Amino acid sequence: MSIDIAVVPVAGHGTRLLPATKSQPKEMLPVGRKPVVQYVVEELAHSGIRRLLFITGASKTSIENHFDIDDRLITYLRESGREEELAQLDFERRDIEYFYTRQRRQLGLGHAVLCARSLVGQQPFVVALGDSIIGINAKSDIVQRMADEFERSKADLVVAFEEVPPSDVVRYGIAKPRGAVSDIFELEDVVEKPAANEAPSTLAVAARYVFSPAIFDELVETKPGKGGEIQLTDAMRSLLKKGGKGIGFRLPATEPRFDIGNYESYYQSFVEFALADPDYGPGLKAHLQKLLANG
Ligand code: UTP
């Protein structure tokens, strides 16, 4: 794949996870052994991303610290012969160039993406939300497949979608496919939070996108919507309305989205990742079984 730049917005307030997010980013909350954003970076690296631009904000410096090379810690672990712990820092040495810019006011996801314009310039790019993991332990190359399809079909936007229960469509941006839905389908529109009986599908926007730079022109024109925020979905809709070619990617069951943005799915994600831990998963499973058996 020739698209090698990804924008990772991590500047949101994370109010749905208060008080945990009062002074630490939700993107640094652990899911199993790693913070969420480390999974996101590992997934992107696996898909061929080599330049990564974080859109950060106030109280997010721990994200920058996390991807720095910590020579003192490395020396300490090496000198004390703790090779296993040392191996846990291998991610620091990935072949990735990191860039950071601040979203100085939290004006919404669309505004966060617009903050990337100067760096991205006139090239297609990936957007990966910093609070969502794709696939257990981020074992997914969905971004690579989306980028390949973007180039093959000369699209303007490619968006990942996940199947949700009909009762949940009211919480998400929902795909309106053109024609029949298969794993890859043509996207006519995205309807924001429709009522269950009016939803054009049960496919919800799922945290991974590939955009042509044309999206920036739409974002500049996008007026603040719900909650005074500039919505990425509104810019996508307007690009589609102007004849931009949209492609939807349905996430396979083997690559589910783990959304860390609310406690319900954060708890579920943590338990699922902890159960998959080779050392502690079996013990946790036995513990949970005991708890459940005791009501
Ligand atoms: P959310 O839509 O979950 O918003 O962001 P939020 O503000 O983080 O969380 P709540 O609703 O207050 O609980 C989805 C992704 O977009 C980023 C977030 O950091 C998250 O990774 N984002 C959101 C920004 O970078 N800037 C924003 O202004 C809003």
mmCIF file of N, CA, C and O and ligand atoms in Angstrom, residues 8-18 21 26-27 55-57 60 103 105-113 128-132 229-231 257 259-262, ligand 1:
data_model
loop_
_atom_site.group_PDB
_atom_site.id
_atom_site.type_symbol
_atom_site.label_atom_id
_atom_site.label_comp_id
_atom_site.label_asym_id
_atom_site.label_seq_id
_atom_site.Cartn_x
_atom_site.Cartn_y
_atom_site.Cartn_z
ATOM 1 N N VAL A 8 -4.278 10.263 14.048
ATOM 2 C CA VAL A 8 -4.922 9.601 15.195
ATOM 3 C C VAL A 8 -5.412 10.679 16.171
ATOM 4 O O VAL A 8 -4.621 11.245 16.929
ATOM 5 N N PRO A 9 -6.712 10.999 16.120
ATOM 6 C CA PRO A 9 -7.235 12.011 17.040
ATOM 7 C C PRO A 9 -7.356 11.443 18.459
ATOM 8 O O PRO A 9 -7.951 10.379 18.661
ATOM 9 N N VAL A 10 -6.749 12.146 19.406
ATOM 10 C CA VAL A 10 -6.800 11.714 20.819
ATOM 11 C C VAL A 10 -7.084 12.905 21.737
ATOM 12 O O VAL A 10 -6.708 12.899 22.893
ATOM 13 N N ALA A 11 -7.733 13.935 21.180
ATOM 14 C CA ALA A 11 -7.857 15.183 21.942
ATOM 15 C C ALA A 11 -9.191 15.332 22.678
ATOM 16 O O ALA A 11 -9.387 16.319 23.378
ATOM 17 N N GLY A 12 -10.086 14.357 22.528
ATOM 18 C CA GLY A 12 -11.427 14.511 23.115
ATOM 19 C C GLY A 12 -11.385 14.551 24.638
ATOM 20 O O GLY A 12 -10.421 14.119 25.265
ATOM 21 N N HIS A 13 -12.470 15.061 25.228
ATOM 22 C CA HIS A 13 -12.537 15.186 26.688
ATOM 23 C C HIS A 13 -12.723 13.834 27.387
ATOM 24 O O HIS A 13 -12.350 13.666 28.539
ATOM 25 N N GLY A 14 -13.367 12.902 26.700
ATOM 26 C CA GLY A 14 -13.622 11.602 27.322
ATOM 27 C C GLY A 14 -14.540 11.688 28.524
ATOM 28 O O GLY A 14 -14.375 10.978 29.517
ATOM 29 N N THR A 15 -15.569 12.546 28.410
ATOM 30 C CA THR A 15 -16.440 12.780 29.580
ATOM 31 C C THR A 15 -17.230 11.531 29.978
ATOM 32 O O THR A 15 -17.589 11.381 31.146
ATOM 33 N N ARG A 16 -17.469 10.656 29.012
ATOM 34 C CA ARG A 16 -18.251 9.459 29.365
ATOM 35 C C ARG A 16 -17.474 8.512 30.256
ATOM 36 O O ARG A 16 -18.041 7.578 30.818
ATOM 37 N N LEU A 17 -16.172 8.742 30.385
ATOM 38 C CA LEU A 17 -15.372 7.873 31.249
ATOM 39 C C LEU A 17 -14.879 8.599 32.501
ATOM 40 O O LEU A 17 -13.923 8.160 33.147
ATOM 41 N N LEU A 18 -15.534 9.703 32.854
ATOM 42 C CA LEU A 18 -15.188 10.348 34.128
ATOM 43 C C LEU A 18 -15.615 9.431 35.270
ATOM 44 O O LEU A 18 -16.595 8.692 35.121
ATOM 45 N N THR A 21 -11.037 9.730 33.552
ATOM 46 C CA THR A 21 -10.368 10.570 32.560
ATOM 47 C C THR A 21 -10.199 12.016 33.011
ATOM 48 O O THR A 21 -9.922 12.887 32.193
ATOM 49 N N LYS A 26 -8.316 9.000 28.009
ATOM 50 C CA LYS A 26 -8.967 7.677 27.905
ATOM 51 C C LYS A 26 -8.147 6.764 26.998
ATOM 52 O O LYS A 26 -8.137 5.550 27.156
ATOM 53 N N GLU A 27 -7.417 7.390 26.055
ATOM 54 C CA GLU A 27 -6.623 6.591 25.119
ATOM 55 C C GLU A 27 -5.454 5.887 25.803
ATOM 56 O O GLU A 27 -4.816 5.028 25.221
ATOM 57 N N ILE A 55 -3.372 13.981 17.020
ATOM 58 C CA ILE A 55 -4.010 15.261 17.337
ATOM 59 C C ILE A 55 -4.283 15.210 18.839
ATOM 60 O O ILE A 55 -5.177 14.483 19.280
ATOM 61 N N THR A 56 -3.478 15.925 19.592
ATOM 62 C CA THR A 56 -3.564 15.800 21.047
ATOM 63 C C THR A 56 -4.204 17.056 21.655
ATOM 64 O O THR A 56 -4.568 17.985 20.933
ATOM 65 N N GLY A 57 -4.279 17.070 22.962
ATOM 66 C CA GLY A 57 -4.859 18.230 23.632
ATOM 67 C C GLY A 57 -4.348 18.310 25.053
ATOM 68 O O GLY A 57 -3.403 17.592 25.428
ATOM 69 N N LYS A 60 -2.834 15.397 27.749
ATOM 70 C CA LYS A 60 -2.595 14.210 26.915
ATOM 71 C C LYS A 60 -1.102 13.903 26.763
ATOM 72 O O LYS A 60 -0.722 13.106 25.913
ATOM 73 N N GLN A 103 -4.889 20.134 19.243
ATOM 74 C CA GLN A 103 -6.193 20.715 18.911
ATOM 75 C C GLN A 103 -6.465 21.682 20.060
ATOM 76 O O GLN A 103 -6.710 21.256 21.180
ATOM 77 N N ARG A 105 -8.726 23.829 20.803
ATOM 78 C CA ARG A 105 -10.063 23.834 21.414
ATOM 79 C C ARG A 105 -10.769 22.569 20.941
ATOM 80 O O ARG A 105 -10.683 22.231 19.757
ATOM 81 N N GLN A 106 -11.452 21.894 21.845
ATOM 82 C CA GLN A 106 -12.086 20.623 21.482
ATOM 83 C C GLN A 106 -13.401 20.901 20.763
ATOM 84 O O GLN A 106 -14.472 20.909 21.362
ATOM 85 N N LEU A 107 -13.293 21.132 19.459
ATOM 86 C CA LEU A 107 -14.466 21.499 18.667
ATOM 87 C C LEU A 107 -14.994 20.315 17.867
ATOM 88 O O LEU A 107 -15.658 20.492 16.854
ATOM 89 N N GLY A 108 -14.670 19.103 18.275
ATOM 90 C CA GLY A 108 -15.232 17.929 17.628
ATOM 91 C C GLY A 108 -14.233 17.164 16.772
ATOM 92 O O GLY A 108 -13.156 17.667 16.430
ATOM 93 N N LEU A 109 -14.639 15.945 16.425
ATOM 94 C CA LEU A 109 -13.753 15.054 15.669
ATOM 95 C C LEU A 109 -13.391 15.649 14.299
ATOM 96 O O LEU A 109 -12.242 15.555 13.848
ATOM 97 N N GLY A 110 -14.397 16.263 13.626
ATOM 98 C CA GLY A 110 -14.122 16.855 12.318
ATOM 99 C C GLY A 110 -13.052 17.932 12.428
ATOM 100 O O GLY A 110 -12.125 18.003 11.610
ATOM 101 N N HIS A 111 -13.162 18.741 13.455
ATOM 102 C CA HIS A 111 -12.177 19.809 13.687
ATOM 103 C C HIS A 111 -10.803 19.204 13.989
ATOM 104 O O HIS A 111 -9.771 19.713 13.528
ATOM 105 N N ALA A 112 -10.786 18.107 14.751
ATOM 106 C CA ALA A 112 -9.505 17.448 15.063
ATOM 107 C C ALA A 112 -8.822 16.986 13.769
ATOM 108 O O ALA A 112 -7.616 17.182 13.580
ATOM 109 N N VAL A 113 -9.596 16.402 12.869
ATOM 110 C CA VAL A 113 -9.013 15.928 11.597
ATOM 111 C C VAL A 113 -8.510 17.115 10.775
ATOM 112 O O VAL A 113 -7.433 17.064 10.164
ATOM 113 N N ALA A 128 -7.576 7.026 12.214
ATOM 114 C CA ALA A 128 -7.867 5.917 13.142
ATOM 115 C C ALA A 128 -8.162 6.520 14.511
ATOM 116 O O ALA A 128 -7.295 7.200 15.080
ATOM 117 N N LEU A 129 -9.362 6.322 15.014
ATOM 118 C CA LEU A 129 -9.707 6.916 16.319
ATOM 119 C C LEU A 129 -8.880 6.258 17.423
ATOM 120 O O LEU A 129 -8.767 5.031 17.492
ATOM 121 N N GLY A 130 -8.323 7.109 18.280
ATOM 122 C CA GLY A 130 -7.410 6.622 19.308
ATOM 123 C C GLY A 130 -8.085 5.914 20.460
ATOM 124 O O GLY A 130 -7.407 5.440 21.374
ATOM 125 N N ASP A 131 -9.423 5.820 20.433
ATOM 126 C CA ASP A 131 -10.107 5.150 21.542
ATOM 127 C C ASP A 131 -10.779 3.850 21.095
ATOM 128 O O ASP A 131 -11.648 3.343 21.786
ATOM 129 N N SER A 132 -10.373 3.324 19.949
ATOM 130 C CA SER A 132 -10.996 2.085 19.454
ATOM 131 C C SER A 132 -9.947 1.127 18.911
ATOM 132 O O SER A 132 -9.075 1.525 18.124
ATOM 133 N N GLU A 229 -20.167 21.034 17.877
ATOM 134 C CA GLU A 229 -18.963 20.378 17.357
ATOM 135 C C GLU A 229 -18.995 20.251 15.837
ATOM 136 O O GLU A 229 -20.069 20.128 15.238
ATOM 137 N N ILE A 230 -17.813 20.285 15.240
ATOM 138 C CA ILE A 230 -17.707 20.049 13.786
ATOM 139 C C ILE A 230 -17.619 18.539 13.587
ATOM 140 O O ILE A 230 -16.673 17.893 14.048
ATOM 141 N N GLN A 231 -18.647 18.008 12.943
ATOM 142 C CA GLN A 231 -18.770 16.552 12.844
ATOM 143 C C GLN A 231 -18.096 16.037 11.574
ATOM 144 O O GLN A 231 -18.352 16.546 10.481
ATOM 145 N N ARG A 257 -14.787 -4.373 16.529
ATOM 146 C CA ARG A 257 -14.297 -3.110 17.070
ATOM 147 C C ARG A 257 -14.496 -3.123 18.590
ATOM 148 O O ARG A 257 -15.569 -3.457 19.084
ATOM 149 N N ASP A 259 -14.673 -0.588 21.444
ATOM 150 C CA ASP A 259 -14.833 0.850 21.684
ATOM 151 C C ASP A 259 -14.570 1.121 23.163
ATOM 152 O O ASP A 259 -15.265 0.595 24.030
ATOM 153 N N ILE A 260 -13.559 1.951 23.432
ATOM 154 C CA ILE A 260 -13.193 2.202 24.823
ATOM 155 C C ILE A 260 -13.850 3.479 25.334
ATOM 156 O O ILE A 260 -13.584 3.924 26.448
ATOM 157 N N GLY A 261 -14.716 4.073 24.532
ATOM 158 C CA GLY A 261 -15.268 5.393 24.863
ATOM 159 C C GLY A 261 -16.358 5.425 25.909
ATOM 160 O O GLY A 261 -16.764 6.497 26.348
ATOM 161 N N ASN A 262 -16.878 4.266 26.316
ATOM 162 C CA ASN A 262 -17.900 4.253 27.373
ATOM 163 C C ASN A 262 -17.652 3.035 28.257
ATOM 164 O O ASN A 262 -16.999 2.079 27.840
HETATM 165 P P1 UTP B 1 -15.618 10.892 21.077
HETATM 166 O O1 UTP B 1 -16.675 11.084 20.070
HETATM 167 O O2 UTP B 1 -15.721 9.663 21.908
HETATM 168 O O3 UTP B 1 -15.561 12.187 21.995
HETATM 169 O O4 UTP B 1 -14.217 10.929 20.329
HETATM 170 P P2 UTP B 1 -14.779 12.467 23.341
HETATM 171 O O5 UTP B 1 -14.860 13.952 23.569
HETATM 172 O O6 UTP B 1 -13.402 11.889 23.316
HETATM 173 O O7 UTP B 1 -15.567 11.648 24.467
HETATM 174 P P3 UTP B 1 -16.897 11.995 25.294
HETATM 175 O O8 UTP B 1 -18.029 11.977 24.306
HETATM 176 O O9 UTP B 1 -16.692 13.325 25.969
HETATM 177 O O10 UTP B 1 -16.985 10.875 26.288
HETATM 178 C C1 UTP B 1 -13.776 9.946 19.399
HETATM 179 C C2 UTP B 1 -12.286 10.165 19.153
HETATM 180 O O11 UTP B 1 -12.065 11.481 18.629
HETATM 181 C C3 UTP B 1 -11.197 12.237 19.462
HETATM 182 C C4 UTP B 1 -11.239 11.535 20.812
HETATM 183 O O12 UTP B 1 -10.027 11.746 21.544
HETATM 184 C C5 UTP B 1 -11.470 10.078 20.453
HETATM 185 O O13 UTP B 1 -10.255 9.388 20.220
HETATM 186 N N1 UTP B 1 -11.669 13.652 19.516
HETATM 187 C C6 UTP B 1 -12.964 13.950 19.798
HETATM 188 C C7 UTP B 1 -10.754 14.660 19.306
HETATM 189 O O14 UTP B 1 -9.548 14.403 19.048
HETATM 190 N N2 UTP B 1 -11.181 15.960 19.383
HETATM 191 C C8 UTP B 1 -12.466 16.292 19.666
HETATM 192 O O15 UTP B 1 -12.788 17.511 19.723
HETATM 193 C C9 UTP B 1 -13.388 15.255 19.874
#
